[in-house]
Coordinates of C-alpha atoms in Angstrom, one line a residue:
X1 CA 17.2 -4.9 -1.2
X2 CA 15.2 -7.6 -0.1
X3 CA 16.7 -7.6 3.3
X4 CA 16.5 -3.6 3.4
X5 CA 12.4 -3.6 2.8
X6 CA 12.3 -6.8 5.4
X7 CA 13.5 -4.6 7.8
X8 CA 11.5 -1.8 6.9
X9 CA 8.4 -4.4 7.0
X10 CA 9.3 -5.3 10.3
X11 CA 9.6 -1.6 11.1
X12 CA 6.2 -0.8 10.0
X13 CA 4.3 -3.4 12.1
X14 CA 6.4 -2.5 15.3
X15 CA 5.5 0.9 14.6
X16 CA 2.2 1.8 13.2
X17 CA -0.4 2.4 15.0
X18 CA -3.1 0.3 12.8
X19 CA -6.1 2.1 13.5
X20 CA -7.6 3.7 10.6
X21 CA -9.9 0.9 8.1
X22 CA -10.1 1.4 4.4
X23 CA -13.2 3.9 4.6
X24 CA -10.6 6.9 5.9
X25 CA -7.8 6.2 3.6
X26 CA -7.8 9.7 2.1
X27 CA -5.5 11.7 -0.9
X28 CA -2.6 11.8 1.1
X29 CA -2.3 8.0 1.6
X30 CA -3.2 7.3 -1.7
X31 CA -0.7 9.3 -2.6
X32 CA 2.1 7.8 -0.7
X33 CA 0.9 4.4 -1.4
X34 CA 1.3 5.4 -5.0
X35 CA 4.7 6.5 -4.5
X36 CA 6.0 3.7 -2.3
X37 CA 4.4 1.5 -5.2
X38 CA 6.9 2.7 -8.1
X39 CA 9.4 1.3 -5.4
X40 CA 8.9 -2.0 -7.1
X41 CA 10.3 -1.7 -10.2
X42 CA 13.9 -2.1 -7.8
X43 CA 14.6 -5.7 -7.9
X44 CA 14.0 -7.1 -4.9
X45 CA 11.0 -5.2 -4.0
X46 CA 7.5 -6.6 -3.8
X47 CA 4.9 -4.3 -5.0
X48 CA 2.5 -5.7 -2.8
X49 CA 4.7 -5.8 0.2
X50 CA 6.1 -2.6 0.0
X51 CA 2.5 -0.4 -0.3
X52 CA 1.4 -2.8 2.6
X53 CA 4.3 -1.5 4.4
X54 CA 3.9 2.4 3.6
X55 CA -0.1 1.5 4.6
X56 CA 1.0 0.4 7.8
X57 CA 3.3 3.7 8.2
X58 CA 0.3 5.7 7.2
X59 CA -1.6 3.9 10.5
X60 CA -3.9 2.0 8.5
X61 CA -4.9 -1.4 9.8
X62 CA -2.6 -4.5 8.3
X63 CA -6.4 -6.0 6.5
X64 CA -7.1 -2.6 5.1
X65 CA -3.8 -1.5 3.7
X66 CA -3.8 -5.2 1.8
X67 CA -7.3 -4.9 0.9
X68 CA -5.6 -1.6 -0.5
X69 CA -3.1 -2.7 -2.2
X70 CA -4.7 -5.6 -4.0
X71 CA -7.0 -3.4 -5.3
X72 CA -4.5 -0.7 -6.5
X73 CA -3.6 -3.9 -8.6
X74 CA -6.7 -4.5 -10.7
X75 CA -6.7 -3.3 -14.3
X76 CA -9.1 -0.3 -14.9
X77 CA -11.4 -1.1 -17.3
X78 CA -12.0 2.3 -19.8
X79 CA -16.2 2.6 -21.5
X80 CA -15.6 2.4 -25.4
X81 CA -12.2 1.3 -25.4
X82 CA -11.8 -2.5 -27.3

């Protein structure tokens, strides 16, 4: 696996266009960030690696999709809950 999502790494730098910064990620790329994210629990997958990667298919730029991702990792912090 870990030679599979290399690949798919290399795939998604060689191919995405980068454009787009973290102000016009939208539903949609949330959504397949999301997805791509519950990749991880397959050993050999990094969770951060592979939403960077599906960021990079979804054209975002390689700082925005891990500015992304880092934050998709922060706990969410609930009002009243101790």
């Amino acid at each position: 696996m870990l030679i599979v999502i290399g690949a798919l790494m290399g795939l998604a730098e060689y191919q995405g266009r980068k454009t787009r910064e973290i102000a016009g990620v939208n539903f949609v790329d949330a959504s397949v960030i999301g997805v791509a994210q519950a990749l991880a629990v397959v050993p050999g997958v990094s969770r951060s690696g592979i939403t960077i990667t599906a960021g990079l298919f979804r054209n975002i730029n390689r700082e925005s999709a891990a500015r992304f991702s880092f934050l998709l990792s922060t706990p969410r912090h609930r009002r009243g809950c101790r």
